Amino acid sequence: MSAFETPWATVNLGIELHHGESFAARSAEDDVPGEVLAARSAEGVAGESVDVAATSAERFVALSAESVQTGELAIGALVQPGLRRNPRRAHLLVSTVLGKHLPTDPRIVIGAGNRLADLVREVLGDREAVVLGFAETATGLGHCVAARIDAGCYLHSTRRHESRATTLTGFEEGHSHATSHLLQPAPAAIFANDLPLVLVDDEISTGDTAIDAVRALHAFAPRSHYVLASLVDMRTPADRIKFEAAAAELGARIDTVCLASGRTELPAGLIDTVTALPEPRLNPIATERGSYGRIELTWPADVPEGGRHGTLRSDNAAFDVAVKSIADEVNSRLDAEFAGRPVIVIGHEELMYLPLRLAADLADAGIPARFQTTTRSPAYVLDEPGYPLRRGFRFTAPEPDPTAQRYLYNAQWPDADPVVLVVIDPPADTPELVAPGGLVDVLTASGADVLIAVVPGADPRALHAGRTAERLAGTASLSVSYNDSATSANAPSRKESTVATDSADRAGRAEHGGGSSSAAAPKKPGAGPFPEALHGPAFGSYAPEDVSWLLKDLSDADLEADVTERERRIQAGVAHYAESLPVEFQPDAEYRELFDRVLADSAERLALAVATVAELVVAERGANVVLVSLARAGTPIGVLMRRWLVSGIGREPLTVPHYAVSIVRDRGIDAVALDYLARHHDPSSIVFVDGWTGKGAITHELTAALDDYHAAGGARFNDELVVLADPANCVRTYGTRDDFLIASACLNSTVSGLVSRTVLNDSLIGPGEFHGAKFYRDLIDADVSNQLIDTVTAAFDAISDKVPAAVAAIRDSDRTPDWSGWASVEKVRAEYGISTVNYVKPGVGETTRVLLRRVPWRVLVREADAPEHAHIRLLAAARNVPVEVVPDLAYSCMGLIKELPR
């Protein structure tokens, strides 16, 4: 019995056509007849003509069309149904004209985009508009639409964290494998205006993503007119009613245009059915490995290579010239090495339009060419006639996350031996691209001859500076805006519109931190604009994909104070601990050697606790989670939890955003950071993470702060705190309740991304700004942050088989918090005559903090020579702090802060 003959449950995916659009696909210069498009869309990837409703694949996917009128294009000519293992959506519609999953004639891809653009123009008339394409699938399609209607600005959303760019705003996509959409125009004024906005996607399934996007964008820069353009529209009547209600709620006109519309009917239990299918066969291996070559293409520094940071009408001519130039370069290389062979041009994820145009130029030059791209989305591969995903490749992401997986489908040419030309930009030009398991490796292993073409991307900072200077010089072509009315006959045309000063000013405030003067009216929770998240290496030493810091950079501020004087002011009540910073402790050689030894000895224990708590989170909160660590002790733990979840060890890798935010005892959590999170993510998906519990003060603080935020009109966040270690017995979700040594507690910033503890100081943090922190760039030589992360990550494989049992043990236990840690702290406070529990710091982590950052009085330990606190004994000796053995201590150790005379 073959794999295909396995008695899998039938997946009945019926698509019923409600109406179609007259379709005459046009290329960039000449018309491509509609019958050419229809013929191409019915062409199987193995070369045979396929009746997609009559093949043996019908046992899994059935495609039907009804009520097709003469002259209309059937929905089946635009999409073929496929499957994917996604807990939110188990099917996908594979476009035959998009060039994503199927190698497609680039002129047909451009023709489909042009026809869609013509429908958009019919709705807009002669009015100016801004076009937004959805990442990752519609970035090229959106660019085609923008170019065809001669839009003043085209921008596509992105999932790339670009440290050189400013993120203006964003929105979420519920069913996607990678959900966060960021907008990074350079400058913001080219996008943040009140022109009609055309949103382009390949498919509308329910319309929820479009509604969410419009709501988010409307809240930031309200517009009176939106046009949603897609290749296919699969909304049900109920979806359309919901869509119309959203438009009425916003008080805006929302038009939709598409090439064809239909209905997707899914059987009950489809997700479970697809999950139960056998593992797909990916990464085919040929008897002989293919070759690999590389070409560095020439690209003007001042011409955007795509729409990630915005493309203006004034960029189009230079873009056309640049594409023609690189096509000549590629043509020469192909002619020299692969004369006469066809070419499959592959774009990398969001980089679609430039490779598409390159493929079209090659085709126009007489080279048989097809176009498609890689993707983040895992789909189900089945090598059977009629099924669109016949062959699949899974490879390590070259950027920005080398622990994540990416995918490529089909990438073959019927009855031919094509050259695979992969076009990338510099962030993808990394060692992972050619390393074992990388894109080049898996393609050449399949026998393909691969040529990597690197296009140097434009620097968003240079685009920002040049366009800002142009705007200040009075050039009106950058961003045009007017007060549009859907019913006004006097609305300005494209040629009559001018720069909107208020929009530019609003966008400028968003780009420069979102702060406001003391005279500004207070913002209600959730109101924008927001300051930007910070990323390494510009801020912190963690990789940009590991964490987004929702903090203000105070690196140039003089905040360090003498430890004793600082402690005196804190205890006297004239200063709060978060208003200043202690001088960063720098260990001697003996202590650093101890850290290395502790890390090596505890790596697997740490890895098991990380994996356990991460799996508990997913089991109880679902796969669509966003980790938000409490800076700074929680940040290394959040980084490690994310690393585990994206690793794919034991299951499908997840896409998990990770942020670090500030919480301050007696002052609460950063409300601006909560606003940011509520705007960019579903609040119910937020999971707050910390390193360990001491006596449970931060657990109390988090609950109270989130209650206050909600009472003030903000979103409701889940207040459950997730920790690696819970010796205080005050949380439900943890990796262990042992009071053991977590290596990240041994040091300060040099084990926490070179970032200081957080600062809340009214002289430095204004309204609308995140809490602050410093980046200690001068300590880079002493930094072991990534040593810790990489060491623990490397131990994941060794502990993977222990994780299910560890998770089960915690889930089956009584996890009810009893706050026994707090009771033991009160007992010690009374016995030692300490005035407040704030001066009693229980546990290995908190005791280490006392010795590193405060004025310690004494250290209590349960065992004299326990390995858990060898580093604590070293620190205590260095600071002449007595160590006292207390056998019945509830924690492994406690640090007591010295009460100073006032």
Steps between C-alpha positions, in 0.01 A plus 500: 500500500644834399488811717226638278291186534492531879130526597514863604173677567362690205541874509211653308606851412228623265525841338179633354519794263255781569622738234807556290666798339564542130872437480750606236836476671748762389877493516706808568481601132281261301170326563512135605171337394282359771509156341879493547449564869236229525720249320796579722298475818384150406854381424623242749840540655603170347403630156174318435167670448305451822129494565528598864153375583552155353844379612570248771586790729125550523508261793659781696411820319207554266470815292171584332357806329140577422307772317792597279369733233643536152801729490569481872809342652428205727629518857688178427710684245635725774543266798545134583429373851778357716554401861723618779563401858398812681289490821308807384442413135559164336448598137655744260403620156799467270494779245577413139576863410693630801834324465525396864466122520493424127767600247306739278565696183595843639301679232185323618574606859542861390191470280286386793627792706429742219143377455440534874643851484261590220208402724647717776532794263133462403410550868743786562436691180770762459570535872842456660549201732751320715542125448584248775592138422470225762812305594612260405282371220377820340810721510562451128131510408456825689799650322349402165176673592681814620712519185199453273291777662807726536450530876683775682626248758514123529582330831481139603479368852801307626586235756867591499637686800724758335714681759565789260130565442222648710179302535204733460223263605382144436217251508439129546392215275311232688540187283847557361805299599677830569249753624661836571497765227727803548494821296838671452463792257801729471397762598157439650352797314497312170237266644336677795253723318128505428506383138287200394685184595506197270573179693615213279496132593499184294190362668221610730381199697280650774605865480610498866861588419391786280263632766768479768747676274256777411410550867864528604590734215184707542576550870843634409427706186125512429386492137157527348555246222659155484514262205571133566635326187561126473537233237220293654232583756370199693285676760166353600186716518549516878859616450382773265242621752770515767723689259230756428435545872869573558495763228195664658667489841804684364293747305702429188426374151655159429481369144612152392616383158618157391562292189260228615299411807376174640439304814720259693315217672703313761395174663481463875822383658721610213779619731506165683488313171797686358692466827455123478648473151845341471802728501553649155811405305714811472848581366537248216848360443644445151770251406728791410521833681452816296741790470503829690606843378463859611465839337512843668258723314537874460221708646479879558525591869220757477244274329279282724522136394142442612216647701614408851588863577280654234537557128396834355379590155826689456692172559333306219711613205826435684370160613420402141850596386661313790301182430600511135862538603503200735310294241788565260748390770310180569447431131873521437575261785234252388620512143858433609420205729154365418428595139166380370360383834176638645508692828282495811547834674430465873438798724560473871182545708398869483749579224262422215462792262863547400552127425168501313607791283841339447331177386278697261800679348678167453189358331479806274865440408412151375599294805221262610427621852266422786459680832416401857617571857589337829257525789471479878187287480524120530263322260424135441691347210362210299654377176179409324353633172249778555634603840682837468777443757686212340845561644621689808816629661549596863810701584655708774401864479799706388353811665422629747456186710743214435296271729182529291390299199401625155342320204504480121258297288528332160790701349512277194436521126316223312729303269787750542810561710464858624755718673369622837579869540441609862481876552573625853586822677787545750319392822448158340860481380624314807694181572168324563412545134772255391543299822373142533123518506501841335322593177799443274574165665149356462462622143835372376435170682192460280726526193422864419766738371462809720614854434464745789450860390553759773334839462637768735195650664447870557575625851171619656690772685627639169150482352364678807760775485468554125123508499482723806738745336291486183181565695654791687611640166136506397472199269136402490549162336602329822172479679175649384197537717162660502176485690321244292128447504351194343211706369675827417512592134770756574762263643842584359643277230845341512647798320340754732585354840769643727702411807299488821695680769298361788551142380872555463521653846304210646726251326809688612393476863449128457848454357674694772375315802136590537571721800300804590563812698370543850233728361361228274170344587541157662439210267246235579640145518561353157530833319795545264739592367764293675874514540691230317623172640878470532705211362855377507763576400395868515364436853611195692713207394221251427415425138212718372269201462563387859334799667338835428572739788205729577732745672640848451874508438664692786854390418632858504342591835710516817296277730751299702536596866722390787345184639494611864370848431240361260386250763479773764274717280277205414458399866436860601214519252646797312575292190352193334729216399386529137610864469871413488732209434767331708851488359529181294694233690785351299616157622860399542655207314409251774133598493487491120654152505233397751229632267636294211505190718150561636363551150660183369375296795145636499432539127288185468309576820429848372404366157252254651337771714479732197345234277260392774361845570484583127301184426269570794430845358413363156291216645290740707504822298522366143764531229425862418682651798710813540768488768547820700785474746540729798831673448755421586505171692221361285665585169753214474222259594269645237776471240554135591128417501468653156806306379336174617164574339648597162744207500237248393646235730229244556241686291432765235704818565297799616538866414515673838559874541691597815507840668662632817315760706561681828319437826592698810405410856252756641475669158348224287560379147577733210157609374637631169649156437160345572342743252756389241433132564123546487530679167732243339367174649189339643527578875382147582810360327743690726694283747704683764830330584748543785807312610402389848281589797650635821226568747241574230505881506515533121215250465286729715629807316412357158144413598435838658656691209300314236180553699574873521575516127172331412304720743643806322354380170782280375481146367464203731824299521536161667687569826643151541876526538709220346840433654788263455528430875233552766656438843246744650206278394307800370433418131334212313724478194867429555785279389595395853434598861856420604708790630795422274766713339388661175817610326342824382476608866876490547574828326336829407480642150778280364268201517186693404578645159716784639182681605467664841210450735211722400471867594192708577615855554267793427789717383580249223172323423224721365133431424456248222851355544606155611688453825873522436821300526865531404695297248851444637691486172829546684458159666481305174829319571357364826162405354391137547131552414506300181738245650226415748227494237700290254622256768149430628358485146765243409372281786143486364553181302651323801196563721224478240393148596452609864269790423165316461539333839604826667201681354264219599637496856425868549159487332399203716619661825322745730629829360289726717721781634525489880734801538712302746801702392346821629430339838863392536618850415275647769646251746858603419409869513360458853789285625767741376318818599477637148257788453352392166483191282643713217842450665467119496588348162440124485641250255820464302410761242386768745796442733734544206330831419551624856873434475530651154279808532411587861675544838489147649485435875531124506426185301306205637557155350331168567817297437853625552649360180208461260611535137190716433662796670873459443497830311313663788771396744759653267307826476442512875869450570590774253267745679577380856142386555449230766341174389281328759376140482128461583408129453121546498504784243213467254724612210849391403618843610387853585664837472430766761543867412673721755284770655694824487470795739291781353 
